[in-house]
Coordinates of C-alpha atoms and ligand atoms in Angstrom, one line a residue:
M1 CA 71.5 80.4 83.9
E2 CA 75.2 79.9 82.8
I3 CA 77.5 82.8 83.6
K4 CA 79.9 82.5 81.0
D5 CA 81.2 84.5 78.0
E6 CA 82.3 83.6 74.3
H7 CA 85.9 83.5 75.7
G8 CA 85.0 81.0 78.3
R9 CA 85.3 83.5 81.2
T10 CA 83.3 83.5 84.4
F11 CA 83.6 85.3 87.7
K12 CA 85.5 83.0 90.3
T13 CA 86.8 85.8 92.7
L14 CA 85.3 88.8 94.1
R15 CA 86.7 92.0 95.3
V16 CA 84.6 94.2 97.6
S17 CA 85.5 97.9 98.0
L18 CA 84.2 98.5 101.7
T19 CA 84.7 102.2 101.5
S20 CA 86.0 105.0 99.3
L21 CA 87.5 106.6 102.1
C22 CA 91.3 106.6 102.8
N23 CA 93.8 107.8 105.3
F24 CA 96.7 107.9 102.4
G25 CA 96.7 110.0 99.3
C26 CA 98.8 107.8 97.2
V27 CA 99.9 109.6 94.0
Y28 CA 99.0 107.1 91.5
C29 CA 95.6 106.7 93.0
V30 CA 94.2 110.2 93.9
N31 CA 95.5 113.3 92.6
S32 CA 95.4 116.4 94.9
E33 CA 92.1 117.8 93.7
D34 CA 90.2 114.5 93.8
K35 CA 87.6 113.8 96.4
G36 CA 88.4 111.0 98.7
G37 CA 90.7 110.8 101.5
L38 CA 89.7 111.6 105.2
N39 CA 90.4 115.4 104.4
D40 CA 87.3 115.2 102.3
I41 CA 85.1 112.9 104.3
N42 CA 82.2 115.4 104.2
S43 CA 82.3 115.8 100.5
N44 CA 82.2 112.1 99.7
A45 CA 79.0 111.6 98.0
I46 CA 78.9 107.8 97.7
L47 CA 76.0 106.3 99.5
H48 CA 77.4 103.3 101.5
L49 CA 75.3 100.3 102.2
D50 CA 75.0 99.1 105.8
Y51 CA 77.6 96.2 106.3
D52 CA 74.9 93.6 106.8
K53 CA 73.3 94.5 103.6
L54 CA 76.5 94.6 101.7
A55 CA 77.4 91.3 103.2
D56 CA 74.1 90.0 102.2
L57 CA 75.0 91.0 98.6
V58 CA 78.2 89.0 98.7
I59 CA 76.4 86.0 100.0
H60 CA 73.8 86.1 97.4
L61 CA 76.7 86.4 94.5
H62 CA 78.5 83.6 96.2
K63 CA 75.4 81.4 96.0
I64 CA 75.4 81.8 92.3
L65 CA 79.2 81.9 91.6
Q66 CA 80.9 79.8 94.4
F67 CA 83.9 82.4 94.5
E68 CA 87.3 80.8 95.2
S69 CA 88.1 84.0 97.2
V70 CA 86.7 87.3 98.3
R71 CA 89.3 90.1 98.9
L72 CA 88.3 93.2 100.9
T73 CA 89.8 96.5 99.6
G74 CA 88.6 100.1 99.4
G75 CA 89.6 103.0 99.9
E76 CA 91.2 101.6 102.8
P77 CA 89.3 98.5 104.3
M78 CA 90.7 98.8 107.7
L79 CA 88.8 102.1 108.2
Y80 CA 85.6 100.2 107.8
Q81 CA 83.7 100.6 111.0
N82 CA 82.2 97.1 110.8
L83 CA 85.1 95.3 109.5
I84 CA 85.3 92.3 111.8
P85 CA 81.4 91.6 111.8
F86 CA 81.5 91.9 108.0
I87 CA 84.2 89.3 107.9
Q88 CA 82.6 87.1 110.5
I89 CA 79.2 87.1 108.4
L90 CA 81.0 86.0 105.2
K91 CA 82.8 83.4 107.0
S92 CA 79.8 81.9 108.7
S93 CA 78.0 81.8 105.5
G94 CA 80.8 79.4 104.1
I95 CA 83.0 81.8 102.4
K96 CA 86.3 80.2 103.3
N97 CA 88.9 82.4 101.5
V98 CA 88.4 86.1 103.0
K99 CA 91.6 88.1 101.8
M100 CA 92.4 91.8 102.2
T101 CA 94.3 94.4 100.5
T102 CA 95.4 97.2 102.7
N103 CA 97.8 100.2 103.2
G104 CA 98.8 98.6 106.5
F105 CA 98.5 101.6 108.6
N106 CA 96.2 100.1 111.3
L107 CA 97.5 96.6 111.0
K108 CA 99.5 96.6 114.1
Q109 CA 96.5 97.3 116.0
K110 CA 94.1 95.0 114.1
A111 CA 96.2 92.0 113.0
E112 CA 95.2 89.7 115.8
E113 CA 91.5 90.4 115.5
L114 CA 91.9 89.9 111.8
A115 CA 93.7 86.5 112.3
S116 CA 91.0 85.4 114.9
A117 CA 88.4 86.3 112.3
G118 CA 89.9 83.9 109.9
V119 CA 91.8 86.3 107.6
K120 CA 95.0 84.4 106.5
D121 CA 96.1 86.3 103.7
I122 CA 96.8 90.0 103.1
N123 CA 98.3 92.1 100.6
I124 CA 100.0 95.2 101.8
S125 CA 100.8 98.1 99.6
L126 CA 104.5 99.4 100.1
D127 CA 106.1 101.4 97.4
S128 CA 109.2 102.3 99.1
I129 CA 111.9 101.1 101.8
D130 CA 113.0 104.7 102.0
P131 CA 110.5 106.6 104.3
E132 CA 111.1 109.9 102.3
I133 CA 110.2 108.4 99.1
F134 CA 107.2 106.7 100.8
K135 CA 106.1 110.1 102.0
V136 CA 106.1 111.5 98.6
I137 CA 104.2 108.7 97.1
A138 CA 101.6 108.2 100.0
R139 CA 101.5 112.0 100.8
R140 CA 101.7 110.9 104.4
N141 CA 104.6 110.1 106.8
F142 CA 103.6 106.7 107.8
H143 CA 106.3 104.5 106.8
R144 CA 107.1 103.2 110.2
Q145 CA 103.4 102.5 110.9
V146 CA 103.3 100.2 107.6
I147 CA 106.3 98.4 108.6
E148 CA 105.2 97.7 112.0
G149 CA 101.9 96.5 110.5
I150 CA 103.8 94.0 108.3
D151 CA 105.6 92.8 111.4
A152 CA 102.3 92.3 113.3
A153 CA 100.7 90.5 110.6
L154 CA 103.5 88.1 110.3
K155 CA 103.6 87.5 114.1
N156 CA 99.9 86.7 113.9
G157 CA 100.4 84.0 111.2
I158 CA 99.0 85.8 108.4
S159 CA 100.6 85.3 105.1
V160 CA 101.8 88.6 103.5
K161 CA 102.3 89.7 100.0
L162 CA 103.7 93.2 99.1
N163 CA 102.4 95.5 96.2
A164 CA 104.7 98.0 95.0
V165 CA 103.6 100.3 92.1
I166 CA 106.9 101.5 90.4
M167 CA 106.9 104.8 88.7
R168 CA 109.6 106.4 86.7
G169 CA 111.2 109.2 88.5
L170 CA 109.7 108.3 91.8
N171 CA 110.6 105.0 93.1
E172 CA 112.3 103.0 90.3
N173 CA 115.4 103.3 92.7
Q174 CA 113.4 101.1 95.2
V175 CA 113.0 98.1 92.8
L176 CA 116.1 96.5 94.6
P177 CA 115.6 97.6 98.2
L178 CA 112.0 96.2 98.2
L179 CA 113.2 92.9 96.7
E180 CA 115.8 92.7 99.4
Y181 CA 113.3 93.7 102.0
A182 CA 110.9 91.0 101.0
M183 CA 113.7 88.4 100.7
S184 CA 114.9 89.2 104.2
K185 CA 111.3 88.9 105.6
K186 CA 110.6 85.8 103.5
I187 CA 107.4 87.2 102.2
G188 CA 105.9 87.6 98.7
L189 CA 106.5 90.8 96.4
R190 CA 104.6 91.8 93.5
Y191 CA 105.7 94.8 91.5
L192 CA 102.7 96.6 89.7
E193 CA 103.0 98.5 86.5
L194 CA 101.2 101.8 86.6
M195 CA 97.5 101.5 85.4
R196 CA 95.7 104.1 83.4
M197 CA 93.2 104.7 86.0
G198 CA 91.5 107.8 87.4
H199 CA 93.7 110.9 86.9
F200 CA 96.2 108.8 84.8
Y201 CA 93.7 107.8 82.3
S202 CA 93.8 111.0 80.2
K203 CA 97.2 112.6 81.1
N204 CA 100.7 112.1 82.4
F205 CA 100.6 108.2 82.2
N206 CA 103.6 107.9 79.9
E207 CA 105.7 110.2 81.8
Y208 CA 105.6 107.9 84.9
F209 CA 105.1 104.5 83.3
F210 CA 107.9 102.1 84.2
P211 CA 107.4 98.6 82.3
M212 CA 108.0 95.2 83.3
D213 CA 111.0 95.0 81.3
D214 CA 112.8 97.8 83.0
I215 CA 111.8 96.4 86.2
L216 CA 113.4 93.0 85.3
S217 CA 116.5 94.9 84.0
V218 CA 117.0 96.6 87.3
I219 CA 116.7 93.3 89.1
N220 CA 119.1 91.5 86.8
T221 CA 121.8 94.1 87.6
K222 CA 122.2 92.5 91.1
Y223 CA 120.2 89.3 91.1
P224 CA 120.2 87.1 88.1
L225 CA 116.9 85.7 86.9
A226 CA 116.5 82.0 86.4
T227 CA 115.1 81.3 82.9
S228 CA 111.5 80.2 83.6
A229 CA 108.6 82.5 84.1
Y230 CA 105.0 81.5 84.2
R231 CA 101.5 83.0 84.9
N232 CA 99.0 80.7 86.6
P233 CA 95.5 80.8 84.7
S234 CA 93.5 83.6 85.6
A235 CA 96.3 85.1 87.8
T236 CA 97.2 88.8 87.6
A237 CA 100.9 88.3 88.2
K238 CA 103.6 86.9 86.1
I239 CA 106.1 84.8 88.5
F240 CA 109.8 85.0 88.1
Q241 CA 112.4 83.3 90.0
L242 CA 115.9 84.4 91.0
E243 CA 118.7 81.9 90.8
N244 CA 118.6 82.0 94.7
E245 CA 115.1 80.4 94.2
Y246 CA 113.2 83.6 95.4
E247 CA 110.1 84.2 93.5
F248 CA 108.3 87.4 92.9
G249 CA 105.7 88.7 90.5
I250 CA 104.9 91.5 88.2
I251 CA 101.4 92.6 87.5
A252 CA 101.9 93.9 83.9
N253 CA 98.6 95.3 82.8
E254 CA 100.2 97.2 80.0
S255 CA 103.2 95.2 78.9
E256 CA 101.3 91.7 79.1
P257 CA 97.7 92.2 79.7
F258 CA 95.8 89.2 81.2
C259 CA 92.0 90.3 80.1
S260 CA 91.7 86.9 78.0
D261 CA 91.1 84.8 81.2
C262 CA 90.4 87.3 83.9
D263 CA 87.9 85.9 86.4
R264 CA 87.4 88.9 88.6
L265 CA 84.2 90.6 89.7
R266 CA 84.2 93.9 91.7
L267 CA 81.4 95.0 94.1
D268 CA 81.5 98.5 95.4
S269 CA 80.3 99.8 98.9
A270 CA 77.0 101.3 97.2
G271 CA 75.9 97.9 95.7
N272 CA 77.2 98.1 92.2
I273 CA 79.0 95.3 90.4
Y274 CA 81.7 96.0 87.8
G275 CA 82.8 93.2 85.3
C276 CA 86.0 95.1 84.4
L277 CA 88.3 97.8 85.5
S278 CA 88.5 99.2 81.9
E279 CA 84.8 99.8 81.8
E280 CA 83.0 102.6 83.5
K281 CA 79.6 100.9 83.5
S282 CA 78.3 99.1 86.5
E283 CA 75.1 97.1 87.5
Y284 CA 73.2 98.1 90.4
I285 CA 72.2 94.8 92.2
S286 CA 71.1 96.2 95.9
D287 CA 67.5 96.1 95.2
I288 CA 67.3 92.6 93.4
A289 CA 69.8 90.6 95.4
G290 CA 67.3 88.0 96.6
D291 CA 66.1 87.3 93.2
E292 CA 68.6 84.6 91.7
I293 CA 67.1 85.0 88.1
Q294 CA 67.6 88.8 88.0
L295 CA 71.0 88.8 89.8
S296 CA 72.2 86.2 87.0
E297 CA 71.1 88.5 84.4
K298 CA 72.9 91.4 85.9
L299 CA 76.0 89.1 86.2
I300 CA 75.9 88.2 82.5
E301 CA 75.6 92.1 81.8
A302 CA 78.6 92.9 84.0
L303 CA 80.6 90.0 82.1
K304 CA 79.9 91.6 78.7
H305 CA 82.0 94.7 80.1
K306 CA 85.2 92.7 80.2
Q307 CA 87.7 93.4 77.5
P308 CA 88.5 90.9 75.0
L309 CA 92.4 91.2 75.3
K310 CA 93.8 94.5 76.3
F311 CA 93.4 96.6 79.4
K312 CA 92.5 100.1 78.1
G313 CA 92.1 101.8 81.5
S314 CA 89.2 103.9 82.6
P315 CA 88.7 107.4 84.5
L316 CA 87.4 105.2 87.5
M317 CA 89.4 106.0 90.4
M318 CA 90.9 103.3 92.2
I319 CA 90.0 104.5 95.6
S320 CA 86.2 103.9 94.8
I321 CA 86.5 100.7 92.8
G322 CA 89.2 99.2 94.9
G323 CA 91.9 98.1 92.3
Ligands
LIG1 N1 94.1 101.1 100.3 C1 94.4 99.8 100.0 C2 95.8 99.8 99.7 O1 96.4 100.7 99.1 O2 96.4 98.6 99.6 C3 93.5 99.0 99.2 C4 92.8 99.9 98.0 S1 94.2 100.3 96.6 C5 93.1 101.1 95.5 C6 94.4 98.7 95.9 C7 95.7 98.7 95.1 O3 95.5 99.3 94.1 C8 97.0 98.8 95.8 O4 97.9 97.8 96.0 C9 97.6 100.0 95.1 O5 98.8 100.2 95.0 C10 96.8 99.8 93.7 N2 96.6 100.9 92.8 C11 96.0 102.2 92.9 N3 96.2 103.0 92.0 C12 96.8 102.4 91.1 C13 97.4 102.7 89.7 N4 96.9 103.9 89.3 N5 98.1 101.6 89.1 C14 98.5 100.6 89.7 N6 98.0 100.1 90.8 C15 97.2 101.0 91.6
LIG2 FE1 94.6 105.0 99.6 FE2 95.2 102.6 98.8 FE3 94.6 104.5 97.1 FE4 96.7 104.7 98.5 S1 96.2 103.2 96.9 S2 95.3 106.3 98.3 S3 96.4 103.8 100.4 S4 93.1 103.5 98.5

């Protein structure tokens, strides 16, 4: 059964949200009244699958789709109790590229174990070099731990890319410090435009939205851009080069949507697949994972949820679906 839509899109990368819990409370991800976060651990109603059952789902999906990579996310993936055994199951089933997106808080303790389990590539969310601004955005005073986490990952040979969501009035003055930090560490950096997700779907989005062109203008004041910019097929980030040859990316969901060649599939910790972040609908697959025909049918349904061209956003919370 061919899993392809009329735009020629299929699923080539999987993002697995291991948990909807988090030890941070980033302002763009959760609003203070939302459920989620460790403070609300008892009120989190999502029924998580056991880790071996969740791993089994990933393996069945991989059998059909032959993913180029599987990225672990959340919530905060490093709070997942069976993280290392989960990764080991994926690796031993032949999934070569297991990556992770994390807030970096526990990375100092876990980097060595992750590297030994075969994780070679980690995206770390860091929205500010200034600890005070960091505290306002993450709602936690954990800047030092994240910086130490980045160092620990690098020391263990893990390739690191920073993700920085830039918001007007909050951290636009961090565009240059983040760039300079990333250049000094010789690591990747991707600025993210704020996405209309969760509480930003219905209100306040325009107030905080800081577009790609504004990010580039700030950078150009100090570091002239070389002329060429490109986006690889199915990639989220548009890549820019400075005259000093350092390359950085901007994920510009709003300014330059990349839905037309999106190849991402998402799986949450309860066993639902999502074909698109802009669509609340999901397909429950936990009960049919072993049946290739039924699973393929669900994948075809999920593919229909992708937007043709433009990212519309959704009330789905990033903390549950995983970004
Ligand atoms: N807790 C991990 C972390 O923060 O890296 C993984 C989960 S988090 C939901 C994944 C990514 O989504 C992070 O890089 C975060 O910055 C991004 N994100 C969350 N809400 C967002 C929003 N409204 N707009 C843009 N990016 C967002
Ligand atoms: Fe937690 Fe990541 Fe959401 Fe921040 S962006 S609240 S670290 S899940």
